[in-house]
Amino acid sequence: MPEVSDAMGPICQTSLPHVPWLDPATARLPGVQPLPPGEGWLMRDEAFDAQMALRDRLVAERREQVIAALPGSEAAVAALYRAVLDRLAADPGYTLAANACRRPDGVDVTLDHDDKLGTLARLVQEDLCLMEPRDGEHVLSAAILCFPASWTLAEKIGRPLTGIHDPVAVYDADMAARVQRLFDRVREGHPLWRQNALVYADAALHQPRPEVAPRREIRAEGRYLRSEKQCIVRLSSCDAVLFSIHTFVVPLAALPPGALDHLPHREPVT
């Protein structure tokens, strides 16, 4: 099947709200911090309309690539559905009715309670990954992944944190233990967040890459900075933890002067 591209050209934000490698609190891996009071794990920015249009296309044309759920994840998916709709009800940009929700871009999305993940994928900019504890580790049990940054949902669904991060060089045993503790200890109502950064040759948001595909150094030919704000959120009424991903793509020229000189050569923990 032909590749789904960003049909209207590069979908970019005008700037990066936070430059993680220049902030001592977030520069050192994994760089996890408490989410500041009043700052939500869902957000909207100036790329909302274009990103949502692309998400609509991906759900319609590539659903099997961008949405997956394991049997037994139904309670966690229901908890996530309630949590997102509760937040959208408090956002004046959205209009919620009994069976539909009007997005800030004016698009009406049917609230299909039998297709909760498909509905959520078309309501918010974030990709949403559910991690549930099994045999001492958190396993990816269900996910919406419209904007993969060089990984595929098909290869990661059902894997624990260590298996998900197998190809990431910096994710050693010590890092794995630290991240697992974060998922074990995050408290309801006290989300955590981190932000990564990588240079990409193009601005495409949907960039799946199988684990066997070779990685190459593209710093010299890079034109865009791709950065994910990732939140770790304990959901209520279940044992699941949400890992949300808000993707920013900005031209390198939009970074503060000299910022790129300090970007370390490292792979993100995603």
GROMACS .gro file of C-alpha atoms in nm:
model
  270
    1MET     CA    1   0.000   0.000   0.000
    2PRO     CA    2   0.129   0.353  -0.068
    3GLU     CA    3   0.278   0.548   0.216
    4VAL     CA    4   0.062   0.802   0.399
    5SER     CA    5   0.239   1.137   0.384
    6ASP     CA    6   0.174   1.480   0.530
    7ALA     CA    7  -0.031   1.582   0.226
    8MET     CA    8  -0.013   1.957   0.281
    9GLY     CA    9   0.365   1.955   0.325
   10PRO     CA   10   0.562   1.971   0.650
   11ILE     CA   11   0.349   1.998   0.963
   12CYS     CA   12   0.558   2.203   1.203
   13GLN     CA   13   0.524   2.410   1.515
   14THR     CA   14   0.673   2.757   1.499
   15SER     CA   15   0.900   2.698   1.798
   16LEU     CA   16   0.991   2.444   2.062
   17PRO     CA   17   0.829   2.546   2.392
   18HIS     CA   18   1.097   2.368   2.595
   19VAL     CA   19   1.451   2.288   2.483
   20PRO     CA   20   1.520   1.983   2.701
   21TRP     CA   21   1.894   1.948   2.652
   22LEU     CA   22   1.955   2.309   2.763
   23ASP     CA   23   1.766   2.266   3.093
   24PRO     CA   24   1.972   2.091   3.364
   25ALA     CA   25   1.654   1.935   3.508
   26THR     CA   26   1.570   1.755   3.184
   27ALA     CA   27   1.907   1.721   3.014
   28ARG     CA   28   2.022   1.407   3.194
   29LEU     CA   29   1.847   1.084   3.096
   30PRO     CA   30   1.578   0.995   3.165
   31GLY     CA   31   1.511   1.357   3.268
   32VAL     CA   32   1.176   1.286   3.432
   33GLN     CA   33   1.017   1.565   3.636
   34PRO     CA   34   0.680   1.622   3.808
   35LEU     CA   35   0.434   1.786   3.571
   36PRO     CA   36   0.396   2.147   3.690
   37PRO     CA   37   0.066   2.230   3.864
   38GLY     CA   38  -0.193   2.351   3.616
   39GLU     CA   39  -0.014   2.198   3.318
   40GLY     CA   40  -0.211   1.914   3.167
   41TRP     CA   41  -0.091   1.593   3.006
   42LEU     CA   42  -0.309   1.684   2.710
   43MET     CA   43  -0.228   2.004   2.524
   44ARG     CA   44  -0.311   2.187   2.203
   45ASP     CA   45  -0.074   2.395   1.997
   46GLU     CA   46  -0.066   2.578   1.663
   47ALA     CA   47  -0.018   2.251   1.469
   48PHE     CA   48  -0.348   2.110   1.598
   49ASP     CA   49  -0.553   2.144   1.280
   50ALA     CA   50  -0.292   1.990   1.051
   51GLN     CA   51  -0.191   1.715   1.292
   52MET     CA   52  -0.553   1.616   1.350
   53ALA     CA   53  -0.626   1.605   0.977
   54LEU     CA   54  -0.335   1.364   0.937
   55ARG     CA   55  -0.455   1.155   1.232
   56ASP     CA   56  -0.798   1.129   1.070
   57ARG     CA   57  -0.634   0.994   0.753
   58LEU     CA   58  -0.414   0.749   0.938
   59VAL     CA   59  -0.704   0.604   1.136
   60ALA     CA   60  -0.906   0.569   0.816
   61GLU     CA   61  -0.627   0.429   0.598
   62ARG     CA   62  -0.372   0.268   0.832
   63ARG     CA   63  -0.574   0.166   1.135
   64GLU     CA   64  -0.395  -0.168   1.176
   65GLN     CA   65  -0.063   0.018   1.196
   66VAL     CA   66  -0.164   0.291   1.440
   67ILE     CA   67  -0.409   0.125   1.683
   68ALA     CA   68  -0.366  -0.200   1.874
   69ALA     CA   69  -0.500  -0.362   2.193
   70LEU     CA   70  -0.439  -0.691   2.367
   71PRO     CA   71  -0.724  -0.903   2.507
   72GLY     CA   72  -0.771  -0.808   2.870
   73SER     CA   73  -0.689  -0.439   2.820
   74GLU     CA   74  -1.056  -0.337   2.806
   75ALA     CA   75  -1.070  -0.193   3.160
   76ALA     CA   76  -0.759   0.017   3.102
   77VAL     CA   77  -0.892   0.144   2.768
   78ALA     CA   78  -1.222   0.237   2.936
   79ALA     CA   79  -1.036   0.425   3.211
   80LEU     CA   80  -0.834   0.615   2.951
   81TYR     CA   81  -1.148   0.699   2.753
   82ARG     CA   82  -1.315   0.846   3.061
   83ALA     CA   83  -1.002   1.039   3.159
   84VAL     CA   84  -0.962   1.201   2.817
   85LEU     CA   85  -1.329   1.293   2.781
   86ASP     CA   86  -1.328   1.443   3.132
   87ARG     CA   87  -1.041   1.669   3.030
   88LEU     CA   88  -1.196   1.765   2.700
   89ALA     CA   89  -1.518   1.859   2.881
   90ALA     CA   90  -1.315   2.119   3.070
   91ASP     CA   91  -1.149   2.255   2.753
   92PRO     CA   92  -1.353   2.540   2.602
   93GLY     CA   93  -1.218   2.454   2.257
   94TYR     CA   94  -1.418   2.131   2.251
   95THR     CA   95  -1.796   2.089   2.248
   96LEU     CA   96  -1.908   1.759   2.398
   97ALA     CA   97  -2.254   1.616   2.335
   98ALA     CA   98  -2.399   1.278   2.422
   99ASN     CA   99  -2.280   1.104   2.107
  100ALA     CA  100  -2.033   1.341   1.944
  101CYS     CA  101  -1.754   1.585   2.012
  102ARG     CA  102  -1.671   1.891   1.805
  103ARG     CA  103  -1.297   1.952   1.796
  104PRO     CA  104  -1.143   2.301   1.804
  105ASP     CA  105  -1.091   2.274   1.427
  106GLY     CA  106  -1.468   2.234   1.377
  107VAL     CA  107  -1.460   1.862   1.294
  108ASP     CA  108  -1.731   1.651   1.456
  109VAL     CA  109  -1.614   1.313   1.588
  110THR     CA  110  -1.867   1.045   1.677
  111LEU     CA  111  -1.819   0.914   2.030
  112ASP     CA  112  -1.814   0.545   1.950
  113HIS     CA  113  -1.810   0.367   2.286
  114ASP     CA  114  -1.745   0.039   2.104
  115ASP     CA  115  -1.432   0.185   1.944
  116LYS     CA  116  -1.280   0.387   2.223
  117LEU     CA  117  -0.924   0.391   2.089
  118GLY     CA  118  -1.036   0.484   1.739
  119THR     CA  119  -1.239   0.769   1.886
  120LEU     CA  120  -0.958   0.901   2.106
  121ALA     CA  121  -0.711   0.887   1.817
  122ARG     CA  122  -0.923   1.150   1.638
  123LEU     CA  123  -0.978   1.379   1.937
  124VAL     CA  124  -0.632   1.475   2.067
  125GLN     CA  125  -0.286   1.542   1.927
  126GLU     CA  126  -0.124   1.300   2.167
  127ASP     CA  127  -0.042   0.939   2.098
  128LEU     CA  128  -0.160   0.732   2.394
  129CYS     CA  129   0.013   0.415   2.514
  130LEU     CA  130  -0.127   0.205   2.798
  131MET     CA  131   0.118   0.012   3.016
  132GLU     CA  132  -0.014  -0.255   3.253
  133PRO     CA  133   0.183  -0.451   3.516
  134ARG     CA  134   0.246  -0.815   3.435
  135ASP     CA  135   0.509  -1.036   3.599
  136GLY     CA  136   0.689  -0.744   3.760
  137GLU     CA  137   0.714  -0.524   3.451
  138HIS     CA  138   0.481  -0.287   3.271
  139VAL     CA  139   0.366  -0.425   2.935
  140LEU     CA  140   0.231  -0.225   2.641
  141SER     CA  141  -0.127  -0.355   2.641
  142ALA     CA  142  -0.302  -0.103   2.413
  143ALA     CA  143  -0.195   0.202   2.216
  144ILE     CA  144  -0.270   0.471   1.964
  145LEU     CA  145   0.052   0.547   1.774
  146CYS     CA  146  -0.012   0.774   1.476
  147PHE     CA  147   0.324   0.950   1.494
  148PRO     CA  148   0.590   0.684   1.558
  149ALA     CA  149   0.947   0.813   1.577
  150SER     CA  150   1.135   0.525   1.415
  151TRP     CA  151   0.948   0.232   1.574
  152THR     CA  152   0.640   0.025   1.499
  153LEU     CA  153   0.342  -0.057   1.715
  154ALA     CA  154   0.318  -0.408   1.571
  155GLU     CA  155   0.664  -0.494   1.706
  156LYS     CA  156   0.611  -0.336   2.050
  157ILE     CA  157   0.256  -0.433   2.150
  158GLY     CA  158   0.265  -0.691   2.427
  159ARG     CA  159   0.627  -0.624   2.518
  160PRO     CA  160   0.749  -0.507   2.858
  161LEU     CA  161   0.949  -0.187   2.899
  162THR     CA  162   1.279  -0.369   2.855
  163GLY     CA  163   1.163  -0.533   2.532
  164ILE     CA  164   1.027  -0.208   2.395
  165HIS     CA  165   1.364  -0.039   2.442
  166ASP     CA  166   1.588  -0.323   2.318
  167PRO     CA  167   1.732  -0.126   2.022
  168VAL     CA  168   1.802   0.189   2.228
  169ALA     CA  169   2.170   0.193   2.315
  170VAL     CA  170   2.140   0.410   2.627
  171TYR     CA  171   1.865   0.190   2.775
  172ASP     CA  172   2.090  -0.036   2.981
  173ALA     CA  173   1.997  -0.239   3.291
  174ASP     CA  174   2.040   0.059   3.522
  175MET     CA  175   1.821   0.282   3.303
  176ALA     CA  176   1.561   0.004   3.276
  177ALA     CA  177   1.540  -0.028   3.655
  178ARG     CA  178   1.506   0.348   3.699
  179VAL     CA  179   1.226   0.375   3.443
  180GLN     CA  180   1.043   0.075   3.587
  181ARG     CA  181   1.049   0.239   3.932
  182LEU     CA  182   0.891   0.550   3.780
  183PHE     CA  183   0.602   0.347   3.641
  184ASP     CA  184   0.563   0.160   3.971
  185ARG     CA  185   0.561   0.472   4.185
  186VAL     CA  186   0.377   0.736   3.983
  187ARG     CA  187   0.072   0.843   4.182
  188GLU     CA  188  -0.275   0.926   4.063
  189GLY     CA  189  -0.310   1.302   4.030
  190HIS     CA  190   0.069   1.353   4.017
  191PRO     CA  191   0.178   1.297   3.655
  192LEU     CA  192   0.542   1.298   3.549
  193TRP     CA  193   0.692   1.425   3.225
  194ARG     CA  194   1.007   1.425   3.017
  195GLN     CA  195   1.106   1.545   2.672
  196ASN     CA  196   1.342   1.402   2.414
  197ALA     CA  197   1.497   1.545   2.099
  198LEU     CA  198   1.636   1.407   1.774
  199VAL     CA  199   1.745   1.556   1.444
  200TYR     CA  200   1.550   1.426   1.143
  201ALA     CA  201   1.610   1.469   0.772
  202ASP     CA  202   1.242   1.536   0.703
  203ALA     CA  203   0.937   1.655   0.893
  204ALA     CA  204   0.707   1.355   0.840
  205LEU     CA  205   0.516   1.276   1.158
  206HIS     CA  206   0.433   0.916   1.066
  207GLN     CA  207   0.780   0.755   1.055
  208PRO     CA  208   0.755   0.384   1.141
  209ARG     CA  209   1.081   0.188   1.125
  210PRO     CA  210   1.125  -0.185   1.191
  211GLU     CA  211   1.386  -0.284   1.446
  212VAL     CA  212   1.595  -0.459   1.179
  213ALA     CA  213   1.619  -0.146   0.964
  214PRO     CA  214   1.965   0.008   0.998
  215ARG     CA  215   2.004   0.336   1.179
  216ARG     CA  216   2.217   0.602   1.017
  217GLU     CA  217   2.371   0.923   1.139
  218ILE     CA  218   2.176   1.209   0.982
  219ARG     CA  219   2.301   1.501   1.189
  220ALA     CA  220   2.483   1.648   0.889
  221GLU     CA  221   2.180   1.627   0.659
  222GLY     CA  222   1.917   1.700   0.921
  223ARG     CA  223   1.673   1.984   0.866
  224TYR     CA  224   1.424   1.936   1.151
  225LEU     CA  225   1.425   1.887   1.525
  226ARG     CA  226   1.170   1.632   1.642
  227SER     CA  227   1.086   1.642   2.012
  228GLU     CA  228   0.829   1.450   2.215
  229LYS     CA  229   0.677   1.567   2.540
  230GLN     CA  230   0.606   1.239   2.717
  231CYS     CA  231   0.385   1.216   3.025
  232ILE     CA  232   0.349   0.925   3.268
  233VAL     CA  233   0.001   0.927   3.419
  234ARG     CA  234  -0.155   0.690   3.672
  235LEU     CA  235  -0.515   0.622   3.566
  236SER     CA  236  -0.793   0.582   3.817
  237SER     CA  237  -0.993   0.263   3.882
  238CYS     CA  238  -0.730   0.033   3.723
  239ASP     CA  239  -0.362  -0.058   3.745
  240ALA     CA  240  -0.272   0.095   3.410
  241VAL     CA  241  -0.027   0.376   3.354
  242LEU     CA  242  -0.065   0.604   3.053
  243PHE     CA  243   0.240   0.706   2.852
  244SER     CA  244   0.128   1.000   2.639
  245ILE     CA  245   0.334   1.151   2.357
  246HIS     CA  246   0.290   1.501   2.217
  247THR     CA  247   0.506   1.546   1.908
  248PHE     CA  248   0.673   1.872   1.808
  249VAL     CA  249   0.856   1.918   1.479
  250VAL     CA  250   1.039   2.245   1.418
  251PRO     CA  251   1.291   2.353   1.154
  252LEU     CA  252   1.642   2.368   1.295
  253ALA     CA  253   1.643   2.740   1.216
  254ALA     CA  254   1.365   2.787   1.475
  255LEU     CA  255   1.589   2.674   1.761
  256PRO     CA  256   1.759   2.932   1.984
  257PRO     CA  257   2.097   3.045   1.847
  258GLY     CA  258   2.366   2.789   1.927
  259ALA     CA  259   2.123   2.536   2.075
  260LEU     CA  260   2.200   2.266   1.820
  261ASP     CA  261   2.570   2.281   1.910
  262HIS     CA  262   2.484   2.144   2.256
  263LEU     CA  263   2.246   1.867   2.147
  264PRO     CA  264   2.411   1.540   2.256
  265HIS     CA  265   2.448   1.251   2.015
  266ARG     CA  266   2.207   1.014   2.185
  267GLU     CA  267   1.897   0.817   2.107
  268PRO     CA  268   1.574   0.912   2.285
  269VAL     CA  269   1.413   0.699   2.553
  270THR     CA  270   1.080   0.642   2.378
   0.00000   0.00000   0.00000
